mmCIF file of N, CA, C and O in Angstrom:
data_model
loop_
_atom_site.group_PDB
_atom_site.id
_atom_site.type_symbol
_atom_site.label_atom_id
_atom_site.label_comp_id
_atom_site.label_asym_id
_atom_site.label_seq_id
_atom_site.Cartn_x
_atom_site.Cartn_y
_atom_site.Cartn_z
ATOM 1 N N LEU A 1 127.041 -128.050 -177.170
ATOM 2 C CA LEU A 1 128.282 -127.367 -176.935
ATOM 3 C C LEU A 1 129.430 -128.346 -177.136
ATOM 4 O O LEU A 1 129.375 -129.503 -176.728
ATOM 5 N N ALA A 2 130.485 -127.829 -177.690
ATOM 6 C CA ALA A 2 131.694 -128.643 -177.835
ATOM 7 C C ALA A 2 132.320 -128.833 -176.472
ATOM 8 O O ALA A 2 132.071 -128.036 -175.562
ATOM 9 N N PRO A 3 133.129 -129.895 -176.299
ATOM 10 C CA PRO A 3 133.706 -130.148 -174.977
ATOM 11 C C PRO A 3 134.471 -128.957 -174.429
ATOM 12 O O PRO A 3 134.477 -128.721 -173.224
ATOM 13 N N ASP A 4 135.117 -128.136 -175.275
ATOM 14 C CA ASP A 4 135.889 -126.987 -174.785
ATOM 15 C C ASP A 4 134.996 -125.804 -174.409
ATOM 16 O O ASP A 4 135.438 -124.898 -173.712
ATOM 17 N N ASP A 5 133.742 -125.771 -174.924
ATOM 18 C CA ASP A 5 132.848 -124.628 -174.686
ATOM 19 C C ASP A 5 131.986 -124.801 -173.435
ATOM 20 O O ASP A 5 131.285 -123.886 -173.037
ATOM 21 N N ARG A 6 132.021 -126.002 -172.856
ATOM 22 C CA ARG A 6 131.192 -126.237 -171.671
ATOM 23 C C ARG A 6 131.716 -125.445 -170.476
ATOM 24 O O ARG A 6 132.924 -125.402 -170.251
ATOM 25 N N PRO A 7 130.810 -124.813 -169.713
ATOM 26 C CA PRO A 7 131.281 -124.093 -168.521
ATOM 27 C C PRO A 7 131.808 -125.081 -167.489
ATOM 28 O O PRO A 7 131.272 -126.157 -167.330
ATOM 29 N N ARG A 8 132.854 -124.715 -166.850
ATOM 30 C CA ARG A 8 133.426 -125.548 -165.798
ATOM 31 C C ARG A 8 132.646 -125.306 -164.515
ATOM 32 O O ARG A 8 132.011 -124.262 -164.338
ATOM 33 N N ALA A 9 132.714 -126.223 -163.606
ATOM 34 C CA ALA A 9 132.033 -126.079 -162.314
ATOM 35 C C ALA A 9 132.566 -124.834 -161.609
ATOM 36 O O ALA A 9 133.764 -124.694 -161.425
ATOM 37 N N GLY A 10 131.693 -123.915 -161.269
ATOM 38 C CA GLY A 10 132.085 -122.692 -160.588
ATOM 39 C C GLY A 10 132.610 -121.629 -161.531
ATOM 40 O O GLY A 10 132.917 -120.527 -161.129
ATOM 41 N N GLY A 11 132.695 -121.909 -162.834
ATOM 42 C CA GLY A 11 133.189 -120.935 -163.798
ATOM 43 C C GLY A 11 132.056 -120.105 -164.373
ATOM 44 O O GLY A 11 130.874 -120.350 -164.125
ATOM 45 N N THR A 12 132.399 -119.111 -165.179
ATOM 46 C CA THR A 12 131.410 -118.219 -165.771
ATOM 47 C C THR A 12 131.171 -118.621 -167.218
ATOM 48 O O THR A 12 132.110 -118.853 -167.975
ATOM 49 N N ASP A 13 129.924 -118.679 -167.611
ATOM 50 C CA ASP A 13 129.555 -118.974 -168.994
ATOM 51 C C ASP A 13 129.535 -117.662 -169.761
ATOM 52 O O ASP A 13 128.514 -117.001 -169.867
ATOM 53 N N TRP A 14 130.674 -117.247 -170.292
ATOM 54 C CA TRP A 14 130.810 -115.960 -170.960
ATOM 55 C C TRP A 14 129.973 -115.896 -172.223
ATOM 56 O O TRP A 14 129.434 -114.846 -172.556
ATOM 57 N N ARG A 15 129.843 -116.987 -172.927
ATOM 58 C CA ARG A 15 129.052 -116.993 -174.156
ATOM 59 C C ARG A 15 127.586 -116.737 -173.826
ATOM 60 O O ARG A 15 126.920 -115.930 -174.464
ATOM 61 N N GLY A 16 127.063 -117.390 -172.770
ATOM 62 C CA GLY A 16 125.677 -117.177 -172.351
ATOM 63 C C GLY A 16 125.459 -115.765 -171.828
ATOM 64 O O GLY A 16 124.431 -115.136 -172.082
ATOM 65 N N LEU A 17 126.457 -115.260 -171.113
ATOM 66 C CA LEU A 17 126.364 -113.902 -170.595
ATOM 67 C C LEU A 17 126.348 -112.875 -171.725
ATOM 68 O O LEU A 17 125.586 -111.906 -171.694
ATOM 69 N N GLY A 18 127.175 -113.118 -172.772
ATOM 70 C CA GLY A 18 127.195 -112.227 -173.936
ATOM 71 C C GLY A 18 125.872 -112.244 -174.665
ATOM 72 O O GLY A 18 125.356 -111.203 -175.090
ATOM 73 N N THR A 19 125.280 -113.419 -174.797
ATOM 74 C CA THR A 19 123.978 -113.536 -175.462
ATOM 75 C C THR A 19 122.911 -112.775 -174.672
ATOM 76 O O THR A 19 122.065 -112.083 -175.248
ATOM 77 N N PHE A 20 122.949 -112.912 -173.355
ATOM 78 C CA PHE A 20 121.995 -112.188 -172.516
ATOM 79 C C PHE A 20 122.156 -110.678 -172.679
ATOM 80 O O PHE A 20 121.170 -109.942 -172.820
ATOM 81 N N ALA A 21 123.413 -110.189 -172.680
ATOM 82 C CA ALA A 21 123.668 -108.754 -172.813
ATOM 83 C C ALA A 21 123.178 -108.228 -174.150
ATOM 84 O O ALA A 21 122.600 -107.139 -174.228
ATOM 85 N N VAL A 22 123.400 -108.992 -175.232
ATOM 86 C CA VAL A 22 122.899 -108.580 -176.552
ATOM 87 C C VAL A 22 121.376 -108.525 -176.531
ATOM 88 O O VAL A 22 120.758 -107.593 -177.061
ATOM 89 N N GLY A 23 120.730 -109.486 -175.880
ATOM 90 C CA GLY A 23 119.270 -109.498 -175.790
ATOM 91 C C GLY A 23 118.735 -108.289 -175.034
ATOM 92 O O GLY A 23 117.743 -107.678 -175.428
ATOM 93 N N VAL A 24 119.420 -107.916 -173.949
ATOM 94 C CA VAL A 24 119.002 -106.739 -173.170
ATOM 95 C C VAL A 24 119.153 -105.481 -174.014
ATOM 96 O O VAL A 24 118.260 -104.615 -174.039
ATOM 97 N N ALA A 25 120.265 -105.355 -174.739
ATOM 98 C CA ALA A 25 120.497 -104.163 -175.560
ATOM 99 C C ALA A 25 119.463 -104.058 -176.671
ATOM 100 O O ALA A 25 118.907 -102.981 -176.930
ATOM 101 N N VAL A 26 119.183 -105.169 -177.354
ATOM 102 C CA VAL A 26 118.185 -105.157 -178.433
ATOM 103 C C VAL A 26 116.808 -104.811 -177.859
ATOM 104 O O VAL A 26 116.061 -104.013 -178.441
ATOM 105 N N GLY A 27 116.479 -105.377 -176.712
ATOM 106 C CA GLY A 27 115.189 -105.078 -176.088
ATOM 107 C C GLY A 27 115.064 -103.612 -175.716
ATOM 108 O O GLY A 27 114.005 -102.996 -175.891
ATOM 109 N N ALA A 28 116.154 -103.025 -175.190
ATOM 110 C CA ALA A 28 116.131 -101.608 -174.824
ATOM 111 C C ALA A 28 115.942 -100.738 -176.060
ATOM 112 O O ALA A 28 115.170 -99.761 -176.034
ATOM 113 N N LEU A 29 116.638 -101.070 -177.140
ATOM 114 C CA LEU A 29 116.494 -100.289 -178.381
ATOM 115 C C LEU A 29 115.085 -100.403 -178.943
ATOM 116 O O LEU A 29 114.502 -99.398 -179.373
ATOM 117 N N LEU A 30 114.541 -101.598 -178.954
ATOM 118 C CA LEU A 30 113.168 -101.777 -179.452
ATOM 119 C C LEU A 30 112.170 -101.031 -178.565
ATOM 120 O O LEU A 30 111.229 -100.396 -179.077
ATOM 121 N N GLY A 31 112.360 -101.069 -177.273
ATOM 122 C CA GLY A 31 111.463 -100.359 -176.360
ATOM 123 C C GLY A 31 111.541 -98.852 -176.553
ATOM 124 O O GLY A 31 110.511 -98.160 -176.561
ATOM 125 N N ALA A 32 112.757 -98.327 -176.731
ATOM 126 C CA ALA A 32 112.906 -96.886 -176.946
ATOM 127 C C ALA A 32 112.268 -96.471 -178.264
ATOM 128 O O ALA A 32 111.592 -95.435 -178.348
ATOM 129 N N GLY A 33 112.473 -97.264 -179.301
ATOM 130 C CA GLY A 33 111.863 -96.949 -180.599
ATOM 131 C C GLY A 33 110.349 -96.978 -180.530
ATOM 132 O O GLY A 33 109.669 -96.092 -181.066
ATOM 133 N N THR A 34 109.803 -97.963 -179.867
ATOM 134 C CA THR A 34 108.349 -98.061 -179.723
ATOM 135 C C THR A 34 107.814 -96.869 -178.926
ATOM 136 O O THR A 34 106.772 -96.299 -179.267
ATOM 137 N N ALA A 35 108.529 -96.476 -177.883
ATOM 138 C CA ALA A 35 108.092 -95.331 -177.089
ATOM 139 C C ALA A 35 108.073 -94.063 -177.923
ATOM 140 O O ALA A 35 107.154 -93.241 -177.808
ATOM 141 N N LEU A 36 109.079 -93.878 -178.768
ATOM 142 C CA LEU A 36 109.110 -92.684 -179.621
ATOM 143 C C LEU A 36 107.958 -92.690 -180.622
ATOM 144 O O LEU A 36 107.349 -91.654 -180.894
ATOM 145 N N LEU A 37 107.670 -93.852 -181.190
ATOM 146 C CA LEU A 37 106.587 -93.939 -182.170
ATOM 147 C C LEU A 37 105.217 -93.767 -181.532
ATOM 148 O O LEU A 37 104.306 -93.226 -182.150
ATOM 149 N N MET A 38 105.064 -94.225 -180.304
ATOM 150 C CA MET A 38 103.756 -94.200 -179.656
ATOM 151 C C MET A 38 103.555 -92.966 -178.772
ATOM 152 O O MET A 38 102.490 -92.807 -178.186
ATOM 153 N N ALA A 39 104.550 -92.110 -178.645
ATOM 154 C CA ALA A 39 104.437 -90.944 -177.771
ATOM 155 C C ALA A 39 103.325 -90.024 -178.261
ATOM 156 O O ALA A 39 103.217 -89.753 -179.453
ATOM 157 N N PRO A 40 102.485 -89.535 -177.344
ATOM 158 C CA PRO A 40 101.367 -88.678 -177.737
ATOM 159 C C PRO A 40 101.795 -87.248 -178.069
ATOM 160 O O PRO A 40 101.001 -86.484 -178.594
ATOM 161 N N ALA A 41 103.011 -86.860 -177.748
ATOM 162 C CA ALA A 41 103.451 -85.486 -177.976
ATOM 163 C C ALA A 41 104.921 -85.506 -178.399
ATOM 164 O O ALA A 41 105.614 -86.517 -178.274
ATOM 165 N N SER A 42 105.374 -84.354 -178.876
ATOM 166 C CA SER A 42 106.773 -84.251 -179.276
ATOM 167 C C SER A 42 107.671 -84.278 -178.037
ATOM 168 O O SER A 42 107.205 -84.154 -176.911
ATOM 169 N N GLY A 43 108.952 -84.428 -178.254
ATOM 170 C CA GLY A 43 109.900 -84.476 -177.149
ATOM 171 C C GLY A 43 109.863 -83.203 -176.311
ATOM 172 O O GLY A 43 109.884 -83.255 -175.083
ATOM 173 N N TYR A 44 109.800 -82.051 -176.974
ATOM 174 C CA TYR A 44 109.757 -80.771 -176.253
ATOM 175 C C TYR A 44 108.492 -80.686 -175.403
ATOM 176 O O TYR A 44 108.542 -80.320 -174.230
ATOM 177 N N GLU A 45 107.358 -81.035 -176.001
ATOM 178 C CA GLU A 45 106.091 -80.963 -175.252
ATOM 179 C C GLU A 45 106.105 -81.926 -174.070
ATOM 180 O O GLU A 45 105.610 -81.601 -172.984
ATOM 181 N N THR A 46 106.675 -83.102 -174.300
ATOM 182 C CA THR A 46 106.754 -84.078 -173.215
ATOM 183 C C THR A 46 107.643 -83.572 -172.088
ATOM 184 O O THR A 46 107.304 -83.694 -170.908
ATOM 185 N N ARG A 47 108.783 -82.958 -172.426
ATOM 186 C CA ARG A 47 109.672 -82.414 -171.396
ATOM 187 C C ARG A 47 108.990 -81.287 -170.623
ATOM 188 O O ARG A 47 109.113 -81.197 -169.399
ATOM 189 N N VAL A 48 108.271 -80.424 -171.338
ATOM 190 C CA VAL A 48 107.554 -79.332 -170.671
ATOM 191 C C VAL A 48 106.493 -79.902 -169.727
ATOM 192 O O VAL A 48 106.360 -79.457 -168.583
ATOM 193 N N ARG A 49 105.769 -80.901 -170.195
ATOM 194 C CA ARG A 49 104.727 -81.520 -169.379
ATOM 195 C C ARG A 49 105.340 -82.188 -168.144
ATOM 196 O O ARG A 49 104.820 -82.055 -167.026
ATOM 197 N N LEU A 50 106.448 -82.888 -168.330
ATOM 198 C CA LEU A 50 107.117 -83.536 -167.202
ATOM 199 C C LEU A 50 107.639 -82.506 -166.205
ATOM 200 O O LEU A 50 107.524 -82.700 -164.987
ATOM 201 N N ALA A 51 108.206 -81.416 -166.708
ATOM 202 C CA ALA A 51 108.720 -80.374 -165.816
ATOM 203 C C ALA A 51 107.583 -79.747 -165.021
ATOM 204 O O ALA A 51 107.712 -79.503 -163.806
ATOM 205 N N ARG A 52 106.465 -79.496 -165.685
ATOM 206 C CA ARG A 52 105.311 -78.901 -165.001
ATOM 207 C C ARG A 52 104.789 -79.854 -163.922
ATOM 208 O O ARG A 52 104.493 -79.450 -162.799
ATOM 209 N N ARG A 53 104.707 -81.128 -164.276
ATOM 210 C CA ARG A 53 104.227 -82.128 -163.318
ATOM 211 C C ARG A 53 105.194 -82.250 -162.134
ATOM 212 O O ARG A 53 104.763 -82.360 -160.986
ATOM 213 N N ALA A 54 106.496 -82.208 -162.420
ATOM 214 C CA ALA A 54 107.487 -82.303 -161.347
ATOM 215 C C ALA A 54 107.372 -81.112 -160.402
ATOM 216 O O ALA A 54 107.468 -81.272 -159.178
ATOM 217 N N ARG A 55 107.165 -79.903 -160.961
ATOM 218 C CA ARG A 55 106.985 -78.728 -160.106
ATOM 219 C C ARG A 55 105.733 -78.873 -159.245
ATOM 220 O O ARG A 55 105.731 -78.551 -158.054
ATOM 221 N N HIS A 56 104.667 -79.378 -159.852
ATOM 222 C CA HIS A 56 103.406 -79.552 -159.133
ATOM 223 C C HIS A 56 103.587 -80.549 -157.977
ATOM 224 O O HIS A 56 103.148 -80.290 -156.843
ATOM 225 N N VAL A 57 104.227 -81.675 -158.270
ATOM 226 C CA VAL A 57 104.461 -82.678 -157.237
ATOM 227 C C VAL A 57 105.374 -82.094 -156.153
ATOM 228 O O VAL A 57 105.149 -82.308 -154.960
ATOM 229 N N GLY A 58 106.395 -81.334 -156.554
ATOM 230 C CA GLY A 58 107.283 -80.699 -155.574
ATOM 231 C C GLY A 58 106.517 -79.742 -154.673
ATOM 232 O O GLY A 58 106.753 -79.704 -153.456
ATOM 233 N N ASP A 59 105.612 -78.977 -155.258
ATOM 234 C CA ASP A 59 104.792 -78.062 -154.454
ATOM 235 C C ASP A 59 103.920 -78.835 -153.463
ATOM 236 O O ASP A 59 103.745 -78.415 -152.315
ATOM 237 N N GLN A 60 103.360 -79.958 -153.931
ATOM 238 C CA GLN A 60 102.538 -80.775 -153.040
ATOM 239 C C GLN A 60 103.364 -81.324 -151.881
ATOM 240 O O GLN A 60 102.900 -81.343 -150.739
ATOM 241 N N VAL A 61 104.580 -81.752 -152.177
ATOM 242 C CA VAL A 61 105.449 -82.278 -151.125
ATOM 243 C C VAL A 61 105.760 -81.174 -150.108
ATOM 244 O O VAL A 61 105.689 -81.395 -148.895
ATOM 245 N N VAL A 62 106.079 -79.981 -150.601
ATOM 246 C CA VAL A 62 106.373 -78.860 -149.700
ATOM 247 C C VAL A 62 105.151 -78.551 -148.840
ATOM 248 O O VAL A 62 105.277 -78.337 -147.624
ATOM 249 N N ASP A 63 103.973 -78.543 -149.435
ATOM 250 C CA ASP A 63 102.752 -78.277 -148.677
ATOM 251 C C ASP A 63 102.531 -79.328 -147.589
ATOM 252 O O ASP A 63 102.185 -79.002 -146.449
ATOM 253 N N ARG A 64 102.741 -80.590 -147.947
ATOM 254 C CA ARG A 64 102.519 -81.649 -146.957
ATOM 255 C C ARG A 64 103.541 -81.585 -145.836
ATOM 256 O O ARG A 64 103.216 -81.824 -144.675
ATOM 257 N N VAL A 65 104.779 -81.275 -146.171
ATOM 258 C CA VAL A 65 105.805 -81.143 -145.139
ATOM 259 C C VAL A 65 105.473 -79.962 -144.229
ATOM 260 O O VAL A 65 105.611 -80.050 -143.006
ATOM 261 N N ASP A 66 105.011 -78.850 -144.816
ATOM 262 C CA ASP A 66 104.592 -77.698 -144.007
ATOM 263 C C ASP A 66 103.439 -78.071 -143.090
ATOM 264 O O ASP A 66 103.427 -77.706 -141.907
ATOM 265 N N ASP A 67 102.445 -78.794 -143.639
ATOM 266 C CA ASP A 67 101.308 -79.223 -142.830
ATOM 267 C C ASP A 67 101.762 -80.125 -141.688
ATOM 268 O O ASP A 67 101.290 -80.002 -140.553
ATOM 269 N N TRP A 68 102.674 -81.042 -141.989
ATOM 270 C CA TRP A 68 103.199 -81.941 -140.970
ATOM 271 C C TRP A 68 103.932 -81.145 -139.892
ATOM 272 O O TRP A 68 103.752 -81.397 -138.695
ATOM 273 N N GLY A 69 104.736 -80.179 -140.317
ATOM 274 C CA GLY A 69 105.451 -79.344 -139.349
ATOM 275 C C GLY A 69 104.490 -78.567 -138.468
ATOM 276 O O GLY A 69 104.701 -78.452 -137.255
ATOM 277 N N ASP A 70 103.430 -78.027 -139.078
ATOM 278 C CA ASP A 70 102.417 -77.306 -138.294
ATOM 279 C C ASP A 70 101.762 -78.238 -137.272
ATOM 280 O O ASP A 70 101.543 -77.847 -136.124
ATOM 281 N N ALA A 71 101.451 -79.455 -137.698
ATOM 282 C CA ALA A 71 100.821 -80.411 -136.788
ATOM 283 C C ALA A 71 101.758 -80.771 -135.639
ATOM 284 O O ALA A 71 101.320 -80.876 -134.486
ATOM 285 N N VAL A 72 103.030 -80.926 -135.937
ATOM 286 C CA VAL A 72 103.998 -81.245 -134.879
ATOM 287 C C VAL A 72 104.114 -80.084 -133.908
ATOM 288 O O VAL A 72 104.114 -80.279 -132.683
ATOM 289 N N ARG A 73 104.199 -78.863 -134.446
ATOM 290 C CA ARG A 73 104.288 -77.695 -133.562
ATOM 291 C C ARG A 73 103.028 -77.557 -132.708
ATOM 292 O O ARG A 73 103.102 -77.256 -131.511
ATOM 293 N N ARG A 74 101.866 -77.787 -133.315
ATOM 294 C CA ARG A 74 100.606 -77.694 -132.576
ATOM 295 C C ARG A 74 100.559 -78.754 -131.476
ATOM 296 O O ARG A 74 100.180 -78.479 -130.337
ATOM 297 N N GLY A 75 100.982 -79.970 -131.800
ATOM 298 C CA GLY A 75 101.013 -81.039 -130.808
ATOM 299 C C GLY A 75 101.989 -80.736 -129.680
ATOM 300 O O GLY A 75 101.704 -81.004 -128.506
ATOM 301 N N ALA A 76 103.148 -80.181 -130.031
ATOM 302 C CA ALA A 76 104.141 -79.832 -129.003
ATOM 303 C C ALA A 76 103.601 -78.741 -128.088
ATOM 304 O O ALA A 76 103.780 -78.793 -126.864
ATOM 305 N N ARG A 77 102.926 -77.751 -128.680
ATOM 306 C CA ARG A 77 102.350 -76.665 -127.885
ATOM 307 C C ARG A 77 101.275 -77.225 -126.941
ATOM 308 O O ARG A 77 101.222 -76.861 -125.760
ATOM 309 N N HIS A 78 100.444 -78.113 -127.457
ATOM 310 C CA HIS A 78 99.380 -78.719 -126.648
ATOM 311 C C HIS A 78 99.991 -79.540 -125.508
ATOM 312 O O HIS A 78 99.545 -79.448 -124.358
ATOM 313 N N THR A 79 101.027 -80.310 -125.821
ATOM 314 C CA THR A 79 101.684 -81.120 -124.800
ATOM 315 C C THR A 79 102.331 -80.236 -123.748
ATOM 316 O O THR A 79 102.261 -80.526 -122.548
ATOM 317 N N ARG A 80 102.954 -79.151 -124.187
ATOM 318 C CA ARG A 80 103.594 -78.223 -123.238
ATOM 319 C C ARG A 80 102.548 -77.623 -122.307
ATOM 320 O O ARG A 80 102.767 -77.515 -121.092
ATOM 321 N N THR A 81 101.415 -77.242 -122.847
ATOM 322 C CA THR A 81 100.344 -76.665 -122.036
ATOM 323 C C THR A 81 99.859 -77.685 -121.001
ATOM 324 O O THR A 81 99.686 -77.353 -119.820
ATOM 325 N N ARG A 82 99.649 -78.922 -121.436
ATOM 326 C CA ARG A 82 99.187 -79.956 -120.509
ATOM 327 C C ARG A 82 100.230 -80.230 -119.436
ATOM 328 O O ARG A 82 99.892 -80.414 -118.261
ATOM 329 N N LEU A 83 101.497 -80.252 -119.829
ATOM 330 C CA LEU A 83 102.568 -80.479 -118.862
ATOM 331 C C LEU A 83 102.627 -79.351 -117.848
ATOM 332 O O LEU A 83 102.748 -79.591 -116.635
ATOM 333 N N ASP A 84 102.529 -78.104 -118.326
ATOM 334 C CA ASP A 84 102.548 -76.958 -117.410
ATOM 335 C C ASP A 84 101.394 -77.045 -116.413
ATOM 336 O O ASP A 84 101.583 -76.813 -115.209
ATOM 337 N N ARG A 85 100.215 -77.392 -116.901
ATOM 338 C CA ARG A 85 99.062 -77.502 -116.007
ATOM 339 C C ARG A 85 99.261 -78.616 -114.989
ATOM 340 O O ARG A 85 98.924 -78.471 -113.813
ATOM 341 N N SER A 86 99.805 -79.745 -115.443
ATOM 342 C CA SER A 86 100.052 -80.863 -114.525
ATOM 343 C C SER A 86 101.069 -80.483 -113.458
ATOM 344 O O SER A 86 100.914 -80.848 -112.280
ATOM 345 N N LEU A 87 102.107 -79.747 -113.861
ATOM 346 C CA LEU A 87 103.105 -79.320 -112.880
ATOM 347 C C LEU A 87 102.504 -78.386 -111.839
ATOM 348 O O LEU A 87 102.786 -78.497 -110.638
ATOM 349 N N VAL A 88 101.656 -77.459 -112.287
ATOM 350 C CA VAL A 88 101.019 -76.532 -111.349
ATOM 351 C C VAL A 88 100.110 -77.300 -110.399
ATOM 352 O O VAL A 88 100.140 -77.086 -109.173
ATOM 353 N N ARG A 89 99.319 -78.240 -110.930
ATOM 354 C CA ARG A 89 98.430 -79.026 -110.060
ATOM 355 C C ARG A 89 99.226 -79.871 -109.077
ATOM 356 O O ARG A 89 98.835 -80.023 -107.919
ATOM 357 N N SER A 90 100.339 -80.425 -109.541
ATOM 358 C CA SER A 90 101.189 -81.229 -108.647
ATOM 359 C C SER A 90 101.775 -80.361 -107.539
ATOM 360 O O SER A 90 101.838 -80.778 -106.379
ATOM 361 N N ARG A 91 102.205 -79.155 -107.903
ATOM 362 C CA ARG A 91 102.748 -78.240 -106.889
ATOM 363 C C ARG A 91 101.674 -77.890 -105.868
ATOM 364 O O ARG A 91 101.916 -77.881 -104.661
ATOM 365 N N TRP A 92 100.453 -77.609 -106.355
ATOM 366 C CA TRP A 92 99.355 -77.295 -105.444
ATOM 367 C C TRP A 92 99.071 -78.475 -104.513
ATOM 368 O O TRP A 92 98.852 -78.289 -103.307
ATOM 369 N N ALA A 93 99.053 -79.688 -105.073
ATOM 370 C CA ALA A 93 98.785 -80.872 -104.249
ATOM 371 C C ALA A 93 99.875 -81.056 -103.201
ATOM 372 O O ALA A 93 99.587 -81.389 -102.045
ATOM 373 N N ALA A 94 101.132 -80.829 -103.589
ATOM 374 C CA ALA A 94 102.240 -80.946 -102.630
ATOM 375 C C ALA A 94 102.117 -79.881 -101.542
ATOM 376 O O ALA A 94 102.328 -80.180 -100.345
ATOM 377 N N GLU A 95 101.773 -78.663 -101.930
ATOM 378 C CA GLU A 95 101.603 -77.597 -100.931
ATOM 379 C C GLU A 95 100.452 -77.912 -99.989
ATOM 380 O O GLU A 95 100.555 -77.699 -98.775
ATOM 381 N N ASP A 96 99.355 -78.427 -100.552
ATOM 382 C CA ASP A 96 98.212 -78.799 -99.707
ATOM 383 C C ASP A 96 98.602 -79.912 -98.739
ATOM 384 O O ASP A 96 98.241 -79.874 -97.546
ATOM 385 N N ALA A 97 99.325 -80.909 -99.216
ATOM 386 C CA ALA A 97 99.751 -82.007 -98.343
ATOM 387 C C ALA A 97 100.680 -81.483 -97.255
ATOM 388 O O ALA A 97 100.563 -81.865 -96.072
ATOM 389 N N TRP A 98 101.585 -80.600 -97.602
ATOM 390 C CA TRP A 98 102.502 -80.012 -96.618
ATOM 391 C C TRP A 98 101.727 -79.214 -95.576
ATOM 392 O O TRP A 98 101.993 -79.327 -94.372
ATOM 393 N N ASP A 99 100.771 -78.401 -96.046
ATOM 394 C CA ASP A 99 99.959 -77.605 -95.121
ATOM 395 C C ASP A 99 99.164 -78.510 -94.178
ATOM 396 O O ASP A 99 99.071 -78.224 -92.968
ATOM 397 N N ARG A 100 98.585 -79.596 -94.713
ATOM 398 C CA ARG A 100 97.822 -80.517 -93.861
ATOM 399 C C ARG A 100 98.719 -81.136 -92.805
ATOM 400 O O ARG A 100 98.353 -81.190 -91.631
ATOM 401 N N ARG A 101 99.893 -81.590 -93.175
ATOM 402 C CA ARG A 101 100.816 -82.185 -92.201
ATOM 403 C C ARG A 101 101.291 -81.150 -91.182
ATOM 404 O O ARG A 101 101.439 -81.454 -89.994
ATOM 405 N N TRP A 102 101.528 -79.946 -91.629
ATOM 406 C CA TRP A 102 101.972 -78.872 -90.733
ATOM 407 C C TRP A 102 100.885 -78.558 -89.705
ATOM 408 O O TRP A 102 101.152 -78.449 -88.506
ATOM 409 N N ARG A 103 99.642 -78.427 -90.214
ATOM 410 C CA ARG A 103 98.523 -78.157 -89.293
ATOM 411 C C ARG A 103 98.326 -79.322 -88.327
ATOM 412 O O ARG A 103 98.077 -79.110 -87.130
ATOM 413 N N GLU A 104 98.441 -80.550 -88.813
ATOM 414 C CA GLU A 104 98.294 -81.728 -87.954
ATOM 415 C C GLU A 104 99.399 -81.757 -86.888
ATOM 416 O O GLU A 104 99.132 -82.057 -85.710
ATOM 417 N N ALA A 105 100.637 -81.433 -87.292
ATOM 418 C CA ALA A 105 101.748 -81.415 -86.329
ATOM 419 C C ALA A 105 101.520 -80.332 -85.276
ATOM 420 O O ALA A 105 101.771 -80.558 -84.075
ATOM 421 N N LYS A 106 101.041 -79.151 -85.690
ATOM 422 C CA LYS A 106 100.764 -78.075 -84.734
ATOM 423 C C LYS A 106 99.634 -78.486 -83.787
ATOM 424 O O LYS A 106 99.700 -78.230 -82.589
ATOM 425 N N ARG A 107 98.620 -79.140 -84.288
ATOM 426 C CA ARG A 107 97.481 -79.578 -83.463
ATOM 427 C C ARG A 107 97.952 -80.598 -82.415
ATOM 428 O O ARG A 107 97.585 -80.527 -81.250
ATOM 429 N N ARG A 108 98.815 -81.539 -82.850
ATOM 430 C CA ARG A 108 99.326 -82.551 -81.906
ATOM 431 C C ARG A 108 100.198 -81.894 -80.839
ATOM 432 O O ARG A 108 100.144 -82.269 -79.650
ATOM 433 N N ALA A 109 100.994 -80.910 -81.240
ATOM 434 C CA ALA A 109 101.860 -80.228 -80.277
ATOM 435 C C ALA A 109 101.031 -79.494 -79.236
ATOM 436 O O ALA A 109 101.364 -79.495 -78.028
ATOM 437 N N ARG A 110 99.953 -78.869 -79.652
ATOM 438 C CA ARG A 110 99.074 -78.168 -78.706
ATOM 439 C C ARG A 110 98.376 -79.151 -77.802
ATOM 440 O O ARG A 110 98.185 -78.900 -76.598
ATOM 441 N N ALA A 111 97.981 -80.312 -78.358
ATOM 442 C CA ALA A 111 97.275 -81.306 -77.561
ATOM 443 C C ALA A 111 98.187 -81.904 -76.486
ATOM 444 O O ALA A 111 97.731 -82.245 -75.393
ATOM 445 N N GLU A 112 99.473 -82.049 -76.810
ATOM 446 C CA GLU A 112 100.425 -82.614 -75.855
ATOM 447 C C GLU A 112 100.838 -81.596 -74.792
ATOM 448 O O GLU A 112 101.300 -81.957 -73.719
ATOM 449 N N ALA A 113 100.696 -80.329 -75.098
ATOM 450 C CA ALA A 113 101.132 -79.303 -74.152
ATOM 451 C C ALA A 113 100.123 -78.978 -73.106
ATOM 452 O O ALA A 113 99.202 -79.421 -72.696
#
């Protein structure tokens, strides 16, 4: 490089950046051309195939989301049932404890009288 073409400290090497950009553009063009030459089907057939595949994948996603939603609803229903049963058992235990203390208090009152 000539003394004027050298990048300065902290400066941008515009010439190197331009060379890189040209290389990327040439590579993209060569890749696109190779893809067109090596494609197993015409553009229309490829688009139809891609659209069909996209619909299929979309249907699969919808099915999986539905399945997940069903599983969440089933789990929530199961949890609600278990919670309801636990609350009823807790209420029964509290009532039994209250009844035992009430009977014990009545027994002590009779014994003292």
